[in-house]
CSV table of C-alpha atoms and ligand atoms in Angstrom, one decimal:
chain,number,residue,atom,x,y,z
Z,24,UNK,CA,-3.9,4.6,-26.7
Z,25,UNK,CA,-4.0,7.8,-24.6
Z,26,UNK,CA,-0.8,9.9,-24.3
Z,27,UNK,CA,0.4,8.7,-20.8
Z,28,UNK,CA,-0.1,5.1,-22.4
Z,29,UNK,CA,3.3,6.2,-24.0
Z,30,UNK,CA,5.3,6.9,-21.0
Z,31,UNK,CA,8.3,4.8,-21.9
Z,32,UNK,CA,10.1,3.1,-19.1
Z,33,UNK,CA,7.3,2.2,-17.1
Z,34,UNK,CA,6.0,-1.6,-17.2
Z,35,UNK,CA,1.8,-2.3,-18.5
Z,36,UNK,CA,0.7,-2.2,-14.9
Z,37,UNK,CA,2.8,0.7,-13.8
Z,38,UNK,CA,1.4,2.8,-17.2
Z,39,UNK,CA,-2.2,2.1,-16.1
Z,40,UNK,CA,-1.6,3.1,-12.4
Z,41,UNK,CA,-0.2,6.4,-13.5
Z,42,UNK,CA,-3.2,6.9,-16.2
Z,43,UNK,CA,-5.6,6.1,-13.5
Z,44,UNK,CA,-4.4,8.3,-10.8
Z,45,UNK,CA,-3.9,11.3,-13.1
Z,46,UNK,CA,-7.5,11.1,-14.1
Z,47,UNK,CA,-9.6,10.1,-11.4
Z,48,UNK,CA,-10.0,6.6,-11.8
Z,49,UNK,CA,-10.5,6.0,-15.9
Z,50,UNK,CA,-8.1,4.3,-17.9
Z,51,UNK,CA,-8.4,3.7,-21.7
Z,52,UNK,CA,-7.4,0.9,-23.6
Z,53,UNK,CA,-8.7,-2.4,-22.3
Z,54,UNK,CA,-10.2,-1.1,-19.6
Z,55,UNK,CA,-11.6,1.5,-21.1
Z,56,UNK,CA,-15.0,2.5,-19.3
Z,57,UNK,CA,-14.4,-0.2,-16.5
Z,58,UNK,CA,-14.8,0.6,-12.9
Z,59,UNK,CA,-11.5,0.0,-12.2
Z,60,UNK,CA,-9.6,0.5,-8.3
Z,61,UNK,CA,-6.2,-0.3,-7.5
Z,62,UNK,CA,-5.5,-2.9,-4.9
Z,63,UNK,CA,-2.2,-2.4,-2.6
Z,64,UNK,CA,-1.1,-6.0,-1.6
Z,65,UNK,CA,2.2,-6.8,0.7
Z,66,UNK,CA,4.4,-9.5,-1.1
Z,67,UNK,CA,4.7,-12.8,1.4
Z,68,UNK,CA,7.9,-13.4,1.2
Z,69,UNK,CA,9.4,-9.6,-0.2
Z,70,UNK,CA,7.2,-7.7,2.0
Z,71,UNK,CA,7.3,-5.5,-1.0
Z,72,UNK,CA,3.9,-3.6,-1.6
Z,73,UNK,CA,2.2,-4.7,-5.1
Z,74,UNK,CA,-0.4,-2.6,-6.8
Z,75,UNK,CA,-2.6,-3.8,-9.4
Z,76,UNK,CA,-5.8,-2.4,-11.0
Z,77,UNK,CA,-8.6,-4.6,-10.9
Z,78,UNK,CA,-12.6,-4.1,-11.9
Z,79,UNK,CA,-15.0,-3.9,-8.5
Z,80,UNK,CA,-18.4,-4.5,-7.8
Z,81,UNK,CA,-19.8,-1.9,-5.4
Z,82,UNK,CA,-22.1,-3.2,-3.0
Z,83,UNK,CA,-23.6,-0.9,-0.5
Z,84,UNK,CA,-20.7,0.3,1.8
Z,85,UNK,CA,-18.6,-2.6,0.4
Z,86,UNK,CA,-16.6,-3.5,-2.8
Z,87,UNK,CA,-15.9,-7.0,-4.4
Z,88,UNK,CA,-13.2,-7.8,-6.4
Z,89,UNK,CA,-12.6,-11.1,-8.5
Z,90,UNK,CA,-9.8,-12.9,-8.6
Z,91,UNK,CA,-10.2,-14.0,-12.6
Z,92,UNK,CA,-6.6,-13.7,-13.4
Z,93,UNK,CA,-8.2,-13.4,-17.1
Z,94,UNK,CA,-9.0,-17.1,-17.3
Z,95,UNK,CA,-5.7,-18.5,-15.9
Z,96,UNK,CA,-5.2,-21.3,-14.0
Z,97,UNK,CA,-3.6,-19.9,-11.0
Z,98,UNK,CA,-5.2,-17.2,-8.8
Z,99,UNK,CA,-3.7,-14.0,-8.8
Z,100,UNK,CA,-0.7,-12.8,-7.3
Z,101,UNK,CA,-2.9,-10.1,-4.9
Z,102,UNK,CA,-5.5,-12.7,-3.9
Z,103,UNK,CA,-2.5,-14.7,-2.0
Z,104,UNK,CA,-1.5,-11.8,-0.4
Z,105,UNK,CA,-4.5,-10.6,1.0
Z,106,UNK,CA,-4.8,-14.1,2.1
Z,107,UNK,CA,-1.3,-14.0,4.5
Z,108,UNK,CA,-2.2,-9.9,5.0
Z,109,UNK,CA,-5.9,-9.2,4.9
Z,110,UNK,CA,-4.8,-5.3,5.2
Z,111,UNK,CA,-5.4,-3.7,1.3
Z,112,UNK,CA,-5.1,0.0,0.4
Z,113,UNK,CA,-7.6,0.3,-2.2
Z,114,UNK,CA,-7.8,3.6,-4.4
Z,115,UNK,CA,-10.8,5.0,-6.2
Z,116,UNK,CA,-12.0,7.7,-8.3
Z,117,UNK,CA,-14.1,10.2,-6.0
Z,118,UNK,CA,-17.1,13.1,-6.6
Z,119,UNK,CA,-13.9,15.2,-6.2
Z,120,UNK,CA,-12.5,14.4,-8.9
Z,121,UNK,CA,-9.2,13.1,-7.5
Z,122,UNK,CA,-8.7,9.5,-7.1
Z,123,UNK,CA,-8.7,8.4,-2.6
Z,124,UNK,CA,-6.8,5.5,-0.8
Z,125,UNK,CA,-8.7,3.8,1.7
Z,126,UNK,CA,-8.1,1.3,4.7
Z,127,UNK,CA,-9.9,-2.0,4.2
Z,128,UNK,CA,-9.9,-5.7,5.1
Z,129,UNK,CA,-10.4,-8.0,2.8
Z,130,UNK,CA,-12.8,-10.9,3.6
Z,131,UNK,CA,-13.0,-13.7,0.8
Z,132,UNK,CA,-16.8,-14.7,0.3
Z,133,UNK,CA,-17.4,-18.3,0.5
Z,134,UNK,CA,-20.4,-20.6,-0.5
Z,135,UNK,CA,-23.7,-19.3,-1.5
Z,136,UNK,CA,-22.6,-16.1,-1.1
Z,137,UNK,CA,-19.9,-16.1,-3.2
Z,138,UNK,CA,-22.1,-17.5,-6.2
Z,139,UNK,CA,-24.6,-15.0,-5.5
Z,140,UNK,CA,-22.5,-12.1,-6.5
Z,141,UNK,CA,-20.3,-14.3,-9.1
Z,142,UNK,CA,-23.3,-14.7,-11.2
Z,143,UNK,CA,-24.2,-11.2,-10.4
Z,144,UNK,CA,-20.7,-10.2,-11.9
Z,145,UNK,CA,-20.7,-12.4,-14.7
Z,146,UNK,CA,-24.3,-11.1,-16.0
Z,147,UNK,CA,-22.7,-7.5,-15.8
Z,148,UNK,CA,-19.6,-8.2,-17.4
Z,149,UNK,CA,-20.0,-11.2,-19.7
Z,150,UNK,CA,-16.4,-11.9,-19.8
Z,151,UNK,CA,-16.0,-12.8,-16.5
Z,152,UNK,CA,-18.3,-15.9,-17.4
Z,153,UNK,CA,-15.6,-16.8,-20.0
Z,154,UNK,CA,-12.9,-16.9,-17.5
Z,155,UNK,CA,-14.6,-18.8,-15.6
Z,156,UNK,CA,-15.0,-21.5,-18.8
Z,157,UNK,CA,-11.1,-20.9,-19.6
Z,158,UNK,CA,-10.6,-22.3,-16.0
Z,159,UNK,CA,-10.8,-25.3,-13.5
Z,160,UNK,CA,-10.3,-23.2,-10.6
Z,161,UNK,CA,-13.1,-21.6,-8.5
Z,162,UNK,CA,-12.7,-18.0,-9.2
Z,163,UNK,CA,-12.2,-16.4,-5.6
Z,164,UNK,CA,-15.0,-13.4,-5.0
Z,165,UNK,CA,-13.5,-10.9,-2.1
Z,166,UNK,CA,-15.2,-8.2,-0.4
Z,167,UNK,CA,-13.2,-5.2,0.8
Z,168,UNK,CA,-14.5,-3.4,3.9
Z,169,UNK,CA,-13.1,0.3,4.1
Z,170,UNK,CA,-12.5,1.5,7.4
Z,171,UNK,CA,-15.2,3.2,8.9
Z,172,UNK,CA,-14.9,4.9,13.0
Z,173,UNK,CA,-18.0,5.7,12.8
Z,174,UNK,CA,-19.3,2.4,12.6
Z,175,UNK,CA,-15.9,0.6,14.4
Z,176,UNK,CA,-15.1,3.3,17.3
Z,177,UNK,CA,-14.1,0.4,19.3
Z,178,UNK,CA,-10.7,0.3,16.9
Z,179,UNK,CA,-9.8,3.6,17.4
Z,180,UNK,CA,-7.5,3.2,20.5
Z,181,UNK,CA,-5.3,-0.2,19.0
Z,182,UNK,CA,-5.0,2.3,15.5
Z,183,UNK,CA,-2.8,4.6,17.6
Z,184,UNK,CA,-1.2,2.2,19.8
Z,185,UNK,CA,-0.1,0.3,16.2
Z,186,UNK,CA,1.4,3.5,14.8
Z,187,UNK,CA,3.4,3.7,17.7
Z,188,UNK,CA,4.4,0.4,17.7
Z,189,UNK,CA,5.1,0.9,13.9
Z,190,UNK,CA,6.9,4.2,14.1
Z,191,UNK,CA,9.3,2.2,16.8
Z,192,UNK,CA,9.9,-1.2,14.7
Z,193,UNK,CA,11.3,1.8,12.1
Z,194,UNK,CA,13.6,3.9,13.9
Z,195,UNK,CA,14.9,0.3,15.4
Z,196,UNK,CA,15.7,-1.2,11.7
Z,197,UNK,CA,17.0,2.5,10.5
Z,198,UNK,CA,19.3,2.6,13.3
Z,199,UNK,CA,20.3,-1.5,12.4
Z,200,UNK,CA,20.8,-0.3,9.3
Z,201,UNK,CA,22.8,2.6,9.8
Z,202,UNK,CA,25.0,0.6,12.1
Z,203,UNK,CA,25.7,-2.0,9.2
Z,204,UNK,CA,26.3,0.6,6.5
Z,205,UNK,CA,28.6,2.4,8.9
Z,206,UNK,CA,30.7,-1.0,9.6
Z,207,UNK,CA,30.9,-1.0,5.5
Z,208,UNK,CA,32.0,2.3,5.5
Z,209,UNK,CA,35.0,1.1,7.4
Z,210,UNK,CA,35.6,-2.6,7.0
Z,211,UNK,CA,35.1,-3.2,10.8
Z,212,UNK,CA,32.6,-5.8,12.3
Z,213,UNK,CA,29.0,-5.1,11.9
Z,214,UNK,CA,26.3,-6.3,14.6
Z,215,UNK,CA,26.1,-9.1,14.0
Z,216,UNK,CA,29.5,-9.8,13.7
Z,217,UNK,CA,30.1,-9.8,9.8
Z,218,UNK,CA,32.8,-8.1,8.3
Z,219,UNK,CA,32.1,-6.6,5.2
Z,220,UNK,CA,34.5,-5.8,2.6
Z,221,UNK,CA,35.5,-2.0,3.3
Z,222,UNK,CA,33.5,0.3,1.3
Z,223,UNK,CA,31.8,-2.4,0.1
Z,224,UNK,CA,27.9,-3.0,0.3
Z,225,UNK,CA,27.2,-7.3,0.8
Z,226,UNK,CA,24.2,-8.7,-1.1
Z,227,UNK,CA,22.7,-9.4,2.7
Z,228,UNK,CA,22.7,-5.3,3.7
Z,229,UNK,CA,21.5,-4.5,0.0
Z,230,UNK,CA,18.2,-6.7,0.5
Z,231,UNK,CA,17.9,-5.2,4.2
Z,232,UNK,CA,18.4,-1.7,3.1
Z,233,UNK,CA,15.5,-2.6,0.4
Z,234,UNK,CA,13.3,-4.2,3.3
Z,235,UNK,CA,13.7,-1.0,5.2
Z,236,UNK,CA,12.4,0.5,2.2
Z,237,UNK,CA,9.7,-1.8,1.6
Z,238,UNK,CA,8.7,-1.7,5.4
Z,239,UNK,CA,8.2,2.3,5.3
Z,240,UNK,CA,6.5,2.3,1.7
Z,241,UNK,CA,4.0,0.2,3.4
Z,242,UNK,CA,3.7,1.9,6.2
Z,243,UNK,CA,3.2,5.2,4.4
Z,244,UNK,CA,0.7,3.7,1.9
Z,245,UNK,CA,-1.4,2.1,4.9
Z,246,UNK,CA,-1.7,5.0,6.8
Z,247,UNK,CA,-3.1,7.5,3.7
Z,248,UNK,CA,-5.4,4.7,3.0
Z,249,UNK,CA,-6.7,4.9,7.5
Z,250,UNK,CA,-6.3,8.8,7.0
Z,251,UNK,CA,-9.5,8.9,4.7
Z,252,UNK,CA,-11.2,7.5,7.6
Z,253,UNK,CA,-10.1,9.9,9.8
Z,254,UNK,CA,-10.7,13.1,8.0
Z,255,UNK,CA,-14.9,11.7,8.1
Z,256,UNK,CA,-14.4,11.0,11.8
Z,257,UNK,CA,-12.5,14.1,12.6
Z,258,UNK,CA,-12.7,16.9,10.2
Z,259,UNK,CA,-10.6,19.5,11.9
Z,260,UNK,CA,-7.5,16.9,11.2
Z,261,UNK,CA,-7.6,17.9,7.5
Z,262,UNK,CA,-5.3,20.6,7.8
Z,263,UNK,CA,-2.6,17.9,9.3
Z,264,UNK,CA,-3.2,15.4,7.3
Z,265,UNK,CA,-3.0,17.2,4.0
Z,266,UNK,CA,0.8,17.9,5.6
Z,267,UNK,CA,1.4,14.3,6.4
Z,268,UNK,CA,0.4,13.2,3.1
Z,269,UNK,CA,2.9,16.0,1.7
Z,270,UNK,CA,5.6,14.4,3.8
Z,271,UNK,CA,4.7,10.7,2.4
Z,272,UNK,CA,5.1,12.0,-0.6
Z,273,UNK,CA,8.3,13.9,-0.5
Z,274,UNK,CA,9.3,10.5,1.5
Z,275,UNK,CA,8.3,8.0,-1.4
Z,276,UNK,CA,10.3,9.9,-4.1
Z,277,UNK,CA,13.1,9.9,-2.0
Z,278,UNK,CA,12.4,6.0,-1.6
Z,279,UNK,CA,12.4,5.5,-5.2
Z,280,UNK,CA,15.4,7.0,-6.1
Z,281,UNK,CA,17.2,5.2,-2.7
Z,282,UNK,CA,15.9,1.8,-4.5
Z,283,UNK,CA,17.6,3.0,-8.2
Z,284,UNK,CA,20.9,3.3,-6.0
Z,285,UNK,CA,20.7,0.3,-4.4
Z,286,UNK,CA,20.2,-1.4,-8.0
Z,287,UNK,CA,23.2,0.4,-9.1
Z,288,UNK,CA,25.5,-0.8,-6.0
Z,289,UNK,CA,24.0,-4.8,-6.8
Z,290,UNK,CA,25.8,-3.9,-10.3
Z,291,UNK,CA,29.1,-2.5,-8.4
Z,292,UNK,CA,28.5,0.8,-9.9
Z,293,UNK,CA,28.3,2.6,-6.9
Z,294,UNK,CA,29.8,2.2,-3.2
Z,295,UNK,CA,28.7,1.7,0.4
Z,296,UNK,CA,29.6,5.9,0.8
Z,297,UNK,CA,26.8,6.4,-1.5
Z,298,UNK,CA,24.4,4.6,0.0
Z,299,UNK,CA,25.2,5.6,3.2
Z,300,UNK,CA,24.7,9.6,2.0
Z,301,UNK,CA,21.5,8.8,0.4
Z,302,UNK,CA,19.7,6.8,3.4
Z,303,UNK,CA,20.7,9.9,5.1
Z,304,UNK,CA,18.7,12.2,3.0
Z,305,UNK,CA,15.7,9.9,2.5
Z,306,UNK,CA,15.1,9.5,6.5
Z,307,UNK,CA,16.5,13.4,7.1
Z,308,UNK,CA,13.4,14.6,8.6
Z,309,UNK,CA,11.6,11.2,9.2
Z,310,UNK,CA,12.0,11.3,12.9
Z,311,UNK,CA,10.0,15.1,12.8
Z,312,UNK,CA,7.5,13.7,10.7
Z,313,UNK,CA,6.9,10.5,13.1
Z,314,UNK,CA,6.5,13.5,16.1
Z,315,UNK,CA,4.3,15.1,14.0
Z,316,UNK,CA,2.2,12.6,13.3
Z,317,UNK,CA,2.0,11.1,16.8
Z,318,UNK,CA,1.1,14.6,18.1
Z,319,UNK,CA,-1.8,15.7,16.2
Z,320,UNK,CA,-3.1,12.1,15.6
Z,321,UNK,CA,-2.8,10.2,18.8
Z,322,UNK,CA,-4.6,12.6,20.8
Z,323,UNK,CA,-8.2,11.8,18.8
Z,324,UNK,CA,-7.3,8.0,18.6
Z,325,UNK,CA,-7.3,8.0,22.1
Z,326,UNK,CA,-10.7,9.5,22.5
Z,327,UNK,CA,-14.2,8.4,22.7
Z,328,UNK,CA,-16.0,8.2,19.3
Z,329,UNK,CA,-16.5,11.7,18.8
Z,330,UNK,CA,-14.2,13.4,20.9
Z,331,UNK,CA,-14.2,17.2,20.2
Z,332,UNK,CA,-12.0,19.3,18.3
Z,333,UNK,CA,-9.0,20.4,20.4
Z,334,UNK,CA,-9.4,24.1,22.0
Z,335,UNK,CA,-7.4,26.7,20.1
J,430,FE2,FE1,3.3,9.0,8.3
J,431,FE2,FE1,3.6,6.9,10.6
């Protein structure tokens, strides 16, 4: 068991996730020596987004993935979400040697296809053919397409006019949210009309403080994953991207700890005042980095395929 194996307070899934982004892609332990990438999935019903390592089958441009669930009988958690929300992150070790996220669609292969490249997978990895013995279920095969503007220019324009649509569906929850918290704060009605108990924080504006969360985690992870795409179509955006990807970070620690408090106020350890401070911090500086963004990315979105780099 390698040393991060050890981390304590961190689940199985979250240990390996860790172990594989600190070292470009390769675990140890049962996947030791396994080409192994990490899917991000959106949860139906929690919109939460899921990660979870899973072998891949490169095949040309492409990568397949397997839904084996080790033999169980029901499909994996990942494969029905890419199902409802055929948008998955997927992140890889790289010549680099730091491990990438990249935009793809997820297209489930069906038919003769599909048993083409199960057998294919099952004479490389011989325990994928004992799954598929432990099992009654047809083991779903799903290729992943990554994003690729050289090859889809025609999706450049509805890329930008999403993250603006995106960027306004989160400053209108934030500012829902803010509202509630604030009619917490003191007892009076919120929005909708619900009076919470003063400096309370209701079960309902917990879960909607943790979808807000959710909604921007996803919206973070998704745009690092189209980024990858964008510094091959557009080079001279490296040096903003490398600063947006700087800002998600800061962002999702921020997140994380925002999500420990709201865990805390579910217990009654802590107060609607609290929360309240901390969604400030967390989003102090989100509108600038929305600006940002918008400003140095739109502009080559907008373009033709190749548009040229902006004069100094
Ligand atoms: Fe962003
Ligand atoms: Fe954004």
């Amino acid at each position: 068991m390698s040393e991060q194996r050890a981390d304590r307070g961190l689940s199985w899934n979250e240990q390996v996730i860790k172990e594989f982004r600190e070292n470009n892609g390769a675990v140890g332990g049962m996947f030791e020596g396994a080409p192994l990438v990490l899917l991000t999935t959106v949860g139906r019903k929690s919109r939460k987004p899921h990660t979870n390592p899973v072998i891949h089958l490169r095949d040309g441009e492409r990568h397949l993935v397997f839904g084996s669930n080790a033999g169980s009988d029901k499909h994996p958690d990942w494969y029905h979400n890419l199902l409802a929300s055929p948008q998955v992150t997927m992140e890889i070790g790289t010549e680099d040697g730091a491990v990438k996220p990249f935009a793809t669609r997820a297209v489930p292969l069906e038919g003769e296809e599909r048993h083409h490249y199960w057998e294919l997978q099952c004479s490389l990895a011989p325990p994928f053919r004992r799954y598929e013995e432990q099992t009654d279920r047809e083991i779903p095969v799903v290729a992943l397409y990554p994003l690729d503007l050289s090859a889809e220019s025609e999706r450049t324009r509805p890329i930008g006019q999403q993250l603006i649509a995106h960027h306004q569906d989160l400053r209108a929850e934030l500012a829902r949210v803010r509202a509630e918290i604030e009619g917490a704060l003191t007892g009076g009605d919120g929005p909708e009309g619900v009076r919470p108990p003063a400096a309370g924080l209701t079960e309902e504006l917990r879960r909607r403080c943790l979808t807000y969360c959710y909604g921007l985690q996803l919206h973070h992870i998704r745009e690092d994953g189209a980024f990858s795409a964008f510094e091959r179509q557009w080079p001279w955006l490296g040096p903003a991207i490398e600063r947006l990807r700087a800002e998600h970070r800061v962002v999702e620690e921020a997140l994380a700890g925002f999500e420990e408090l709201l865990e805390q106020a579910r217990n009654g350890e802590t107060d609607a005042a609290a929360v309240h401070d901390e969604l400030e911090k967390v989003t102090g500086g989100l509108e600038d980095h929305f600006a940002y963004e918008e400003r140095v990315l739109l502009p080559a979105l907008d373009q033709s395929p190749s548009p040229s780099p902006p004069s100094p």
